[in-house]
Coordinates of N, CA and C and ligand atoms in Angstrom, one line a residue:
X1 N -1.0 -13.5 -3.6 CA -0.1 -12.7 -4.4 C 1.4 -13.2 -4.2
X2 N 2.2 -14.6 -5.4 CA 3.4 -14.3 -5.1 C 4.6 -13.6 -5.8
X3 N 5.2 -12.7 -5.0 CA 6.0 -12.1 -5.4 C 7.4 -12.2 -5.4
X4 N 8.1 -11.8 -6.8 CA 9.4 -11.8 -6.5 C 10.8 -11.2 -6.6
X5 N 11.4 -10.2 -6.1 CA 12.2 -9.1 -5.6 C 13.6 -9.2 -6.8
X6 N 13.3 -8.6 -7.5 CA 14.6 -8.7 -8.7 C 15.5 -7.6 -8.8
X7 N 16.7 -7.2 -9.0 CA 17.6 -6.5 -8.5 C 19.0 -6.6 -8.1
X8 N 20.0 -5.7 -8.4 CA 21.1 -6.0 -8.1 C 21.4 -6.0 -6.2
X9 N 22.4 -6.6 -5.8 CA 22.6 -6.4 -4.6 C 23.1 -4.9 -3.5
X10 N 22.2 -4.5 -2.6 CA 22.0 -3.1 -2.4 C 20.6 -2.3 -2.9
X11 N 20.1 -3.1 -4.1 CA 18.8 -2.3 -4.7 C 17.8 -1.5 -3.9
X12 N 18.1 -2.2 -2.7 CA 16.5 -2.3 -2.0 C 15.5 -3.4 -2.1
X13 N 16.2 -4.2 -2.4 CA 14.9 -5.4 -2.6 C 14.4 -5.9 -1.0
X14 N 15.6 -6.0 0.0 CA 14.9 -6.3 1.1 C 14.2 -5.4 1.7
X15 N 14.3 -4.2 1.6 CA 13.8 -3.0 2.5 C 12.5 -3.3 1.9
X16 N 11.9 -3.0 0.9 CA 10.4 -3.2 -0.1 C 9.8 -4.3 0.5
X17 N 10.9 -5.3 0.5 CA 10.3 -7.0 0.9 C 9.4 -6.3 1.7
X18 N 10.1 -5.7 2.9 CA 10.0 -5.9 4.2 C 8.0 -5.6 4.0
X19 N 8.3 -4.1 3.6 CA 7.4 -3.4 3.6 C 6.2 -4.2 2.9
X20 N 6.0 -4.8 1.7 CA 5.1 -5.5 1.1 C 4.6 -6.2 2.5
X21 N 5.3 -7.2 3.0 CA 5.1 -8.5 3.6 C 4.2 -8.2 4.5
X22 N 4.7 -6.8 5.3 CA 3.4 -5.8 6.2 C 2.5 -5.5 5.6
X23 N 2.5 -4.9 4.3 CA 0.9 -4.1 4.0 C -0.2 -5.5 3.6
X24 N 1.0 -6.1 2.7 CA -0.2 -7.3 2.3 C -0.5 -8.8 3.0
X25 N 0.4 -8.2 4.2 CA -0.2 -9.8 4.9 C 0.6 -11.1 4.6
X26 N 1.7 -10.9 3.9 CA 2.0 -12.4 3.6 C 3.7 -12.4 4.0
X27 N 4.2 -13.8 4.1 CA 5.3 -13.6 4.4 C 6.5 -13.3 3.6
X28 N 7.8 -12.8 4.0 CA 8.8 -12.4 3.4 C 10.4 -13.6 3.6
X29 N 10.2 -13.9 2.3 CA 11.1 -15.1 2.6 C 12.2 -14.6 1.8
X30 N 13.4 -14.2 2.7 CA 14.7 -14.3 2.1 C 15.7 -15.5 2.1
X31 N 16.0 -15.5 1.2 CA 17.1 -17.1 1.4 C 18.7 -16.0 2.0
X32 N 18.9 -14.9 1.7 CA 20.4 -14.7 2.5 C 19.6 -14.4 3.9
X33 N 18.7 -13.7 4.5 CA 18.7 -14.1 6.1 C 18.5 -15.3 6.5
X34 N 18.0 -16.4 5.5 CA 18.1 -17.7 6.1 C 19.4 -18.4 6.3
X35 N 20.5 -18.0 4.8 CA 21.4 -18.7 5.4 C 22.4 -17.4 6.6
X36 N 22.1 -16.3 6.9 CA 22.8 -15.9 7.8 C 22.2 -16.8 9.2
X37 N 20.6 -17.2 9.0 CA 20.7 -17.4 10.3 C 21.3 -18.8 11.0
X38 N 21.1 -19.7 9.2 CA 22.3 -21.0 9.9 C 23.3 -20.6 9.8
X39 N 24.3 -19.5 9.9 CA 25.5 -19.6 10.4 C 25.7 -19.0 11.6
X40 N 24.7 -18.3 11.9 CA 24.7 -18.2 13.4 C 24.5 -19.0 14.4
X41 N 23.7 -19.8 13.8 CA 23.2 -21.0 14.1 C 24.1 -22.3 14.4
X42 N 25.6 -21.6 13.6 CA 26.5 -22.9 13.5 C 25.6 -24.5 12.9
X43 N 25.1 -24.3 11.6 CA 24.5 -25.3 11.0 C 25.4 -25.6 10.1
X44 N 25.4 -26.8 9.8 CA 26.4 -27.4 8.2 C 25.8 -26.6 7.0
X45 N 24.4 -26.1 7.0 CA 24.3 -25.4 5.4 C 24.7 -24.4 6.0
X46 N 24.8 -23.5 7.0 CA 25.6 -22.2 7.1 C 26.9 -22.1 7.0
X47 N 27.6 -23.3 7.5 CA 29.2 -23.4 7.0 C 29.3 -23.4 5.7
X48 N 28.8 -24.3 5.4 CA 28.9 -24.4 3.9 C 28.2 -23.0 2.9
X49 N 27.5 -22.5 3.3 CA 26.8 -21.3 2.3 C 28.5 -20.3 2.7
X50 N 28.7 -20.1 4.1 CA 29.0 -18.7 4.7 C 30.5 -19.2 3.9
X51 N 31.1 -20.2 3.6 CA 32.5 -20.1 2.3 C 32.0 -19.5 0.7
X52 N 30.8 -19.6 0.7 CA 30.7 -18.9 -0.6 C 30.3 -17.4 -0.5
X53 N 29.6 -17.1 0.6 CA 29.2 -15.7 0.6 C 30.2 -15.0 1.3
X54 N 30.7 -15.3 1.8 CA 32.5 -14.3 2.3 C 33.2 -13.7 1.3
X55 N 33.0 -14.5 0.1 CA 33.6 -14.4 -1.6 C 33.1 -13.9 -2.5
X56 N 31.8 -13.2 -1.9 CA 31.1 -13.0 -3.0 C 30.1 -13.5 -3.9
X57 N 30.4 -14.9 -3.7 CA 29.8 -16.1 -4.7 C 28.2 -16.1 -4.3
X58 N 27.7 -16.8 -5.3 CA 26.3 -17.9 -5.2 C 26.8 -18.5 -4.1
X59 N 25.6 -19.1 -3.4 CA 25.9 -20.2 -2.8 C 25.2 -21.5 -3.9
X60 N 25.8 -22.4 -3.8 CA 25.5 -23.6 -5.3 C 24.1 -23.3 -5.2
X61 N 22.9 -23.8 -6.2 CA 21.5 -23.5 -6.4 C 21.3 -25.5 -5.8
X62 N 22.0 -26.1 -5.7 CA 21.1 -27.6 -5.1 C 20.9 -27.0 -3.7
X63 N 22.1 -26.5 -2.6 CA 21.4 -25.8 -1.8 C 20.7 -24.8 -1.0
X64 N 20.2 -24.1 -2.3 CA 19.1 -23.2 -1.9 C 17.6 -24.0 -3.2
X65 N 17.3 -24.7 -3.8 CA 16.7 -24.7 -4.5 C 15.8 -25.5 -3.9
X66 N 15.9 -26.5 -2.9 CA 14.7 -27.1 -1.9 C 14.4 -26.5 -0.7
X67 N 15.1 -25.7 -0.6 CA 15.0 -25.1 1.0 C 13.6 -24.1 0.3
X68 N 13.9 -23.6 -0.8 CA 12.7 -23.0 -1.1 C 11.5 -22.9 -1.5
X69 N 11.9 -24.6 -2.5 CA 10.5 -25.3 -2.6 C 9.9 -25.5 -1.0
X70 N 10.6 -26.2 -0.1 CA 9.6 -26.3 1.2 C 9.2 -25.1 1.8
X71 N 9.8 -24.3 1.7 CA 8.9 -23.4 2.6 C 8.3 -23.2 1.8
X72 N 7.7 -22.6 0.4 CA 6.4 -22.2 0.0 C 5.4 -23.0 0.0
X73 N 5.8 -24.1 0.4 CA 4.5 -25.2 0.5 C 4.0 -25.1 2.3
X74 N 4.6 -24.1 3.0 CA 4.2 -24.2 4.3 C 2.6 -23.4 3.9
X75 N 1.5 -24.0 5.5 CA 0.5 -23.1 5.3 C 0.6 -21.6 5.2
X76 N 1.5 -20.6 6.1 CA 1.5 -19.9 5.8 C 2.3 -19.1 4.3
X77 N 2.1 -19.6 3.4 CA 2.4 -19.4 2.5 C 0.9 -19.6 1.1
X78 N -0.2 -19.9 1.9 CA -1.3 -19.8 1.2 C -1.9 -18.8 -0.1
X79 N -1.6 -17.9 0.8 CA -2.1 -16.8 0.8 C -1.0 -15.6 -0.3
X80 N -0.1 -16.0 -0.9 CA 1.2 -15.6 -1.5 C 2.4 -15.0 -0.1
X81 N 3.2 -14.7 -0.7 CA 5.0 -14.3 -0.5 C 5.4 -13.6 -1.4
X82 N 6.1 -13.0 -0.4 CA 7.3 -12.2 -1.2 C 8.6 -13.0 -1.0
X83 N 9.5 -13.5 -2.6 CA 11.0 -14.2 -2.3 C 11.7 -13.0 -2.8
X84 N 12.4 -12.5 -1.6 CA 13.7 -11.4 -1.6 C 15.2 -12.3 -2.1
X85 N 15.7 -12.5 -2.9 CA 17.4 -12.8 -3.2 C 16.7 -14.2 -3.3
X86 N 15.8 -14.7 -3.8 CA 15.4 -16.1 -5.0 C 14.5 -15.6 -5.6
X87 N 14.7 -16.3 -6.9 CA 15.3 -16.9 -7.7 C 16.5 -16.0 -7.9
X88 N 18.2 -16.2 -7.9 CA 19.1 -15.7 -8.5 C 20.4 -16.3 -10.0
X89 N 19.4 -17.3 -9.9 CA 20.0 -17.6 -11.6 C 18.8 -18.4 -12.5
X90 N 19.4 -18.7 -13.6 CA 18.1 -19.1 -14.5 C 17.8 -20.3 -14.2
X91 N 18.6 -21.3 -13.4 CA 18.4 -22.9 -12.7 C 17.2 -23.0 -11.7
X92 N 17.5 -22.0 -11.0 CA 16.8 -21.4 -9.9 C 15.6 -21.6 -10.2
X93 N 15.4 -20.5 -11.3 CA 14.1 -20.2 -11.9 C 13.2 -21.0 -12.2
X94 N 13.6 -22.0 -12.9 CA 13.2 -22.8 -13.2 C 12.5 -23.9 -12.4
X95 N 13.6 -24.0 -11.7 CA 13.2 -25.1 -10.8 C 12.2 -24.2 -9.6
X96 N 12.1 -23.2 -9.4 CA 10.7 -22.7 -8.9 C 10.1 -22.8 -10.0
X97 N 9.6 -22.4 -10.6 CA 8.3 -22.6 -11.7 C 8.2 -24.0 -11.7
X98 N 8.6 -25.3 -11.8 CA 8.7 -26.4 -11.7 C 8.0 -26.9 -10.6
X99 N 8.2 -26.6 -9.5 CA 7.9 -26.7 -7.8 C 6.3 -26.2 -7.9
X100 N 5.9 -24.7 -8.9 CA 5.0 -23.9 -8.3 C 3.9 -24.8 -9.0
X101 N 4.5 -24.7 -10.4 CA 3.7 -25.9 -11.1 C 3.0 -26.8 -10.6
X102 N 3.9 -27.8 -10.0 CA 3.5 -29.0 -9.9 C 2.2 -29.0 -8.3
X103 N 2.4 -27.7 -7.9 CA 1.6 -26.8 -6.6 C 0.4 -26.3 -7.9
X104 N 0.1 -26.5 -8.6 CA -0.7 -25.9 -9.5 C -0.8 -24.3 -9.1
X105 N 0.2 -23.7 -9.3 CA 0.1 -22.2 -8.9 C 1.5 -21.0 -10.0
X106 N 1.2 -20.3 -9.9 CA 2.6 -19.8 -10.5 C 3.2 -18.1 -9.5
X107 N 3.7 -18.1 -10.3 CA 4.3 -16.3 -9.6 C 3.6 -15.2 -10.4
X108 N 3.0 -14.2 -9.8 CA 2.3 -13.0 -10.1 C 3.2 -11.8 -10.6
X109 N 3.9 -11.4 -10.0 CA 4.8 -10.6 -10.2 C 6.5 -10.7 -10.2
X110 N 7.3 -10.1 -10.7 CA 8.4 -10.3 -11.0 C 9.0 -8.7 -10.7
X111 N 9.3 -8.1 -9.6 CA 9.6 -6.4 -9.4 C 10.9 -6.5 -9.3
X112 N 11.2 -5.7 -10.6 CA 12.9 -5.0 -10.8 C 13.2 -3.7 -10.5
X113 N 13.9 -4.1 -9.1 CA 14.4 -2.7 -8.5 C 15.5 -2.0 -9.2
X114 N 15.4 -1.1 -9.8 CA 16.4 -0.9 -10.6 C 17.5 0.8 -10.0
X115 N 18.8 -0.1 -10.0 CA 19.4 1.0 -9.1 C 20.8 1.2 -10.0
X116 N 21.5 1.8 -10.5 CA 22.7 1.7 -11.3 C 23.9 1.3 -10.7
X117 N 24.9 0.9 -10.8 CA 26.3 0.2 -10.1 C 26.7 1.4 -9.4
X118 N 27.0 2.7 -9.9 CA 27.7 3.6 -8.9 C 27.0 4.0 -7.5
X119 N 25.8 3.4 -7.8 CA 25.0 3.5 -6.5 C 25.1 2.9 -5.6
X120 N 25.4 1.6 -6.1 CA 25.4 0.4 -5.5 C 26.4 0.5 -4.2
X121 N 27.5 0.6 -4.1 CA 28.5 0.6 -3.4 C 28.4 1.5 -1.9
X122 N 27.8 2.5 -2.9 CA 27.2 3.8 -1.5 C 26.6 3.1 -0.6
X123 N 25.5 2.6 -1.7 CA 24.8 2.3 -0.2 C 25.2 0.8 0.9
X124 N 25.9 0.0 -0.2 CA 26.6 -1.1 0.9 C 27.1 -0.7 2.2
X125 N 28.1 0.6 1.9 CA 29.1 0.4 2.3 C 28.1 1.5 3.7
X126 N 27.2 1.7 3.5 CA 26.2 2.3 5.0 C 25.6 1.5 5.0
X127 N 25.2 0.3 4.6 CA 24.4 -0.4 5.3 C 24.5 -1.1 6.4
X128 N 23.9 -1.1 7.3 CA 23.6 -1.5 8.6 C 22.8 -2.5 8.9
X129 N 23.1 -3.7 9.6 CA 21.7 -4.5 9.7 C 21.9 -5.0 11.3
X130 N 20.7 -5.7 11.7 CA 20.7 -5.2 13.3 C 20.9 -7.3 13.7
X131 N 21.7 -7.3 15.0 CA 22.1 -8.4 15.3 C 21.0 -9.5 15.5
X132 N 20.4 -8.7 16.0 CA 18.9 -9.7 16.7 C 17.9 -9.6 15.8
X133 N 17.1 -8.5 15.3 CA 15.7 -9.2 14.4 C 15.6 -9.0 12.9
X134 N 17.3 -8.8 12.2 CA 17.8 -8.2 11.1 C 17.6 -7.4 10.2
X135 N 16.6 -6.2 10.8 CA 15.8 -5.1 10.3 C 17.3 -4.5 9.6
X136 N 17.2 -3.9 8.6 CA 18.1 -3.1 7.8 C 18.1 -1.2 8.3
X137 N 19.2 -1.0 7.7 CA 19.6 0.7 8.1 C 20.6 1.0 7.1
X138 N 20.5 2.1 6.8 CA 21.2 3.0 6.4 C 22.1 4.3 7.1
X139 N 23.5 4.4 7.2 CA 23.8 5.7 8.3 C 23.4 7.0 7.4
X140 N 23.5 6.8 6.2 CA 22.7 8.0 5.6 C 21.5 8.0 5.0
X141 N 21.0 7.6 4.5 CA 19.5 7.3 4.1 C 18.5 7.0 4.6
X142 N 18.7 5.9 5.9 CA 17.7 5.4 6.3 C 18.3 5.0 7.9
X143 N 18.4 6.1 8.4 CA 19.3 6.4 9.8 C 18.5 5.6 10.7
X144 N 18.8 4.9 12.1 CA 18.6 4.9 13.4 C 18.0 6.0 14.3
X145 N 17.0 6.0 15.0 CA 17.0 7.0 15.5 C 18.1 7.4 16.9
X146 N 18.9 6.0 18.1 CA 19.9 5.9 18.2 C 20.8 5.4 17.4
X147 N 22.3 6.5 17.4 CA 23.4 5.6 16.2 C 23.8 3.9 16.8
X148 N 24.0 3.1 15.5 CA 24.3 1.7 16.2 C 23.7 1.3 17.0
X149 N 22.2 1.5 17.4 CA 21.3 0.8 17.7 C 19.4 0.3 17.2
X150 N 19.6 -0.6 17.3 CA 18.1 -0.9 16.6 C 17.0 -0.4 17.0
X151 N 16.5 0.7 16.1 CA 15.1 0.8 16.3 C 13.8 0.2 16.8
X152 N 13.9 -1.2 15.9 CA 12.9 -2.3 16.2 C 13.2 -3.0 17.9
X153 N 14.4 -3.7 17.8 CA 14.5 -4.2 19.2 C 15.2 -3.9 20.2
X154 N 16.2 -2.6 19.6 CA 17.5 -2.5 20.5 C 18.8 -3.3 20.4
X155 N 19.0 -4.2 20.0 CA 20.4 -4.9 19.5 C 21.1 -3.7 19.1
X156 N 22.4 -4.6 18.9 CA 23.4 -3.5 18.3 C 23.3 -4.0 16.6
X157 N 23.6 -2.7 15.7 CA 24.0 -2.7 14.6 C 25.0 -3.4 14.1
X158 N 25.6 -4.3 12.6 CA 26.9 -4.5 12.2 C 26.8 -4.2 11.0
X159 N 28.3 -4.1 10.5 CA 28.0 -4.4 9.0 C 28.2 -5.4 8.7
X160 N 27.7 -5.8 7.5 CA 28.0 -7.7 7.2 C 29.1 -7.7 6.6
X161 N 29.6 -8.5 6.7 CA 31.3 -9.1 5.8 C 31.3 -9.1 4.9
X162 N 30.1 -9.4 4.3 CA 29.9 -9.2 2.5 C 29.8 -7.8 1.8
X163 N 29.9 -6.6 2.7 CA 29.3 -5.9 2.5 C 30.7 -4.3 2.1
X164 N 31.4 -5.2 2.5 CA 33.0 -4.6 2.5 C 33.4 -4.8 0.9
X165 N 33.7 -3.0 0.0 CA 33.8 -2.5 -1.1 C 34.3 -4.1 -1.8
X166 N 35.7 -4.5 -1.2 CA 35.8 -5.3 -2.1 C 34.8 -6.6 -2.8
X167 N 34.2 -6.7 -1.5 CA 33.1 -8.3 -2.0 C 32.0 -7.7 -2.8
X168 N 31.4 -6.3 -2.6 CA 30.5 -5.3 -3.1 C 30.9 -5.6 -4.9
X169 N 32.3 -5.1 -5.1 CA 32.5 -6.0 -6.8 C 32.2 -6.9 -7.2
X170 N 32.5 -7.6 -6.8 CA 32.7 -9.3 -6.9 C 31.2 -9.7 -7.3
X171 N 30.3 -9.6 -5.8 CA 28.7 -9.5 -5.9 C 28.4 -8.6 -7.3
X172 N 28.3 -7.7 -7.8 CA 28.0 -7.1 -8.6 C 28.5 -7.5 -10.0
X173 N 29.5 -8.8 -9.5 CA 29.8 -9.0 -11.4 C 28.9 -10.4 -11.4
X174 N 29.1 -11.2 -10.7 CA 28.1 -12.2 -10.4 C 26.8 -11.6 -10.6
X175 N 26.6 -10.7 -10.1 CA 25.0 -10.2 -10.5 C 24.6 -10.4 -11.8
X176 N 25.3 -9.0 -12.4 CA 25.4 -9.2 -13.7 C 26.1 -10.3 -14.6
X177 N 26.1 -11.2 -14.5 CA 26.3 -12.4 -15.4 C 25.6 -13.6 -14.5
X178 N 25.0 -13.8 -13.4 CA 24.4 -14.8 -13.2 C 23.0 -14.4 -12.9
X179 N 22.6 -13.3 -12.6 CA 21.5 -13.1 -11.8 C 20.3 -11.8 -13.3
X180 N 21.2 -11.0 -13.4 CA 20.5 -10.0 -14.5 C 19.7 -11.2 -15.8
X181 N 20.4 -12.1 -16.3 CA 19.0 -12.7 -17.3 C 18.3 -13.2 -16.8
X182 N 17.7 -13.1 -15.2 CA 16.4 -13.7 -14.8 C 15.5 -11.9 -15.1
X183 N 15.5 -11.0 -15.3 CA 15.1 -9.9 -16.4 C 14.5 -10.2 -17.1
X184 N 14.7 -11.0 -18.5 CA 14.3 -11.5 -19.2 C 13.7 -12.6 -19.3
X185 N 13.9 -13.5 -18.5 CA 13.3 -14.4 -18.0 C 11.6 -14.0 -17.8
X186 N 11.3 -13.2 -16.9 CA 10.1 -12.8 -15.9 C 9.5 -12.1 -17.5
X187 N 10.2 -11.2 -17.7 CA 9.6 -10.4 -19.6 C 9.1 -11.3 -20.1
X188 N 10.0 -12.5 -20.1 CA 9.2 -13.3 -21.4 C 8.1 -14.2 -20.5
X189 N 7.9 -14.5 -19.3 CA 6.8 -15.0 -19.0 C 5.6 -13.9 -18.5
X190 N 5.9 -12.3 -19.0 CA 4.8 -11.0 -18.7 C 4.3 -11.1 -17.6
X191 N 5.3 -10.7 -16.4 CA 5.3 -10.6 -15.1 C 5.9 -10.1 -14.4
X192 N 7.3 -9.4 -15.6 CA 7.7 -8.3 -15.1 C 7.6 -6.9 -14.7
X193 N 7.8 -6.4 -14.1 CA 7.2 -4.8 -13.5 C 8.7 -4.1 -13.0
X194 N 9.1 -3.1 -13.6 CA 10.1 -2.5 -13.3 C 9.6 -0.9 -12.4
X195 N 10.5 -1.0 -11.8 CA 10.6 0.8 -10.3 C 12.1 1.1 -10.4
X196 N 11.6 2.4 -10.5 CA 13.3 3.1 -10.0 C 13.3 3.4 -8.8
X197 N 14.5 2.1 -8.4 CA 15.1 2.2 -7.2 C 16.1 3.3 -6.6
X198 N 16.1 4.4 -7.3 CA 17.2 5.2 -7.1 C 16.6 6.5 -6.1
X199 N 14.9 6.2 -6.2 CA 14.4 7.1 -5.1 C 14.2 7.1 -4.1
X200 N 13.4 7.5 -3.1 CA 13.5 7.6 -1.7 C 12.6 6.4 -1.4
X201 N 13.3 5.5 -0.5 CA 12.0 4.3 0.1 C 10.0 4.6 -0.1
X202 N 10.1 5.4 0.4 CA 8.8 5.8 0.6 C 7.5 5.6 -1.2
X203 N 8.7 7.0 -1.9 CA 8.4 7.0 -3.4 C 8.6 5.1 -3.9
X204 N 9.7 4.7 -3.9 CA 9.7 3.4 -4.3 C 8.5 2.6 -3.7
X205 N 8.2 2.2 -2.7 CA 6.8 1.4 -2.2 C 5.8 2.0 -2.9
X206 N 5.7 3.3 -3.2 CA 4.3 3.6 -3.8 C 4.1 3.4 -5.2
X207 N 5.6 3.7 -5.8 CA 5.2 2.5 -7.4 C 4.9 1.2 -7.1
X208 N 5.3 0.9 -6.4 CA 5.3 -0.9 -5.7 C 3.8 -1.3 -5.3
X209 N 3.0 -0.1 -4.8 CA 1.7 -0.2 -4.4 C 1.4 -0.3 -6.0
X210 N 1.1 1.0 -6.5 CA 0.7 1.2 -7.9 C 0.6 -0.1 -8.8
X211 N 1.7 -0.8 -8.6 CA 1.7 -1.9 -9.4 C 0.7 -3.0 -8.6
X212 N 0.7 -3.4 -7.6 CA 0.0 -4.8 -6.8 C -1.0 -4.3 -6.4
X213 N -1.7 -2.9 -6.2 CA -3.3 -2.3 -6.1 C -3.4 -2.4 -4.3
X214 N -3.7 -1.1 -4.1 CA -4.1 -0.8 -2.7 C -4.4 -1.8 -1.8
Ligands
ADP1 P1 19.1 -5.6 -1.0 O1 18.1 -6.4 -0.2 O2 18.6 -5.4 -2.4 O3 20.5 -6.1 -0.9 P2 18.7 -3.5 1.0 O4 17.2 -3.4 1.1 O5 19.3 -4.2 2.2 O6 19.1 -4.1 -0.4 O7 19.2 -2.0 0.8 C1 20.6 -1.7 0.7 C2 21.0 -0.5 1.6 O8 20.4 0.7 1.0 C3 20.5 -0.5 3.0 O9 21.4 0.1 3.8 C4 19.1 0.2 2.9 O10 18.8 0.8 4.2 C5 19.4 1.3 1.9 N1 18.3 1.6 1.0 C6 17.2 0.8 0.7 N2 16.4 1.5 -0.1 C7 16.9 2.8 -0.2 C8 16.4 3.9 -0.9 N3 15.3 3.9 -1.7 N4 17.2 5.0 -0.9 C9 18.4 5.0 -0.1 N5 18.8 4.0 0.6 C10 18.1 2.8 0.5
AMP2 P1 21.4 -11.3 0.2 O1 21.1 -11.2 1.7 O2 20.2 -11.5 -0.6 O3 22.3 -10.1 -0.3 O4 22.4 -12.6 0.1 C1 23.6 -12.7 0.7 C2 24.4 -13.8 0.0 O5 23.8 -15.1 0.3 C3 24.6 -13.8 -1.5 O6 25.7 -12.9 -1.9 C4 24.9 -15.2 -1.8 O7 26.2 -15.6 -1.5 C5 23.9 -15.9 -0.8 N1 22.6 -16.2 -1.4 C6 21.4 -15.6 -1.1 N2 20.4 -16.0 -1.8 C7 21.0 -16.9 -2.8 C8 20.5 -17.6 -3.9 N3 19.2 -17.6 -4.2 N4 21.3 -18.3 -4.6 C9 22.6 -18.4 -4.3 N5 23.2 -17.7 -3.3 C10 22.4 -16.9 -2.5

């Protein structure tokens, strides 16, 4: 089953990732926790990504667009993935379908979280993600059971830099002009599947089930 997480930034696409990647066994490949983890990492593609995501920006598609042909050619990618924040423009797209191709395989589904802009912001600006195993939180929706501490491992909580109202714009006009005609994209190859993201985690995974079958 591969899958792929469509949505403005804040939707929920990673929280669902997460969830999919458990129920169905496969892995969950995000290209922004990859490049957060080379900049923690202090790597030249994290320097280089972490000047465009401080801004708001894409990071260019030459470097994210092999990083993700290789990994879906690892073994554990046999079996499908979920890609959380790729494809995010129509170059992208392409050049996956190109990659999957030539893998003789294609993409199954195409899920658009669908959440409206004035939402959007809310929930940035609570979002929480954890230093060590980058599990996500909410201080209002999707609380800690200690505050500023991880559930999963214990680390401490932060907010991301990107995540501050101003860059929260920025991202969201980029969204909509670089990232929303991959919508149409997925429609016209009949693989898109739309959920309203505006509901409770729980409700959203179960359309999410509904759609990919028990
Ligand atoms: P994305 O990966 O699309 O950027 P996230 O999955 O990180 O978005 O979710 C953004 C924020 O909204 C996080 O703080 C997350 O805990 C919270 N969140 C996710 N899904 C829901 C939901 N259905 N209702 C309320 N808050 C949610
Ligand atoms: P995310 O964690 O998906 O919200 O991504 C955080 C940031 O990483 C984005 O705002 C972009 O700057 C960058 N990024 C992640 N994925 C991509 C991608 N597929 N193409 C370009 N930039 C990306």
């Amino acid at each position: 089953m591969k899958i792929i997480m469509l949505g403005a930034p804040g939707a929920g696409k990673g929280t669902q990732a997460k969830k999919i990647a458990d129920k169905y066994q496969i892995p969950h490949i995000s290209t922004g926790d990859i490049f957060r983890a080379n900049i923690k990492n202090g790597t030249e593609l994290g320097t280089k990504a972490k000047s465009y995501m401080d801004q708001g920006l894409l990071v260019p598609d030459e470097l994210v667009v092999d990083l993700v042909a290789d990994r879906v050619k690892q073994d554990d990618c046999t079996n499908g993935y979920v890609l959380d924040g790729f494809p995010r423009t129509i170059p992208q797209a392409e050049a996956l379908d190109k990659a999957l191709e030539g893998m003789g395989t294609k993409i199954d589904y195409a899920i658009n979280v669908e959440v409206p802009d004035e939402n959007i912001i809310n929930r940035m600006s609570g979002r929480r993600a954890c230093v060590g195993c980058g599990a996500t939180y909410h201080i209002k929706y999707i609380p800690t059971k200690v505050e500023g501490i991880c559930d999963v491992c214990g680390e401490k909580l932060i907010l991301r830099d990107d995540d501050k109202p101003e860059t929260v714009k920025k991202r969201l006009d980029v969204y909509h002009e670089q990232t929303q005609p991959l919508i149409d994209y997925y429609e016209k190859a009949a693989v898109l599947k739309e959920v309203d993201g505006t509901q409770d985690m729980e409700d959203v995974f179960k359309d999410i089930v509904n759609i990919l079958g028990a």
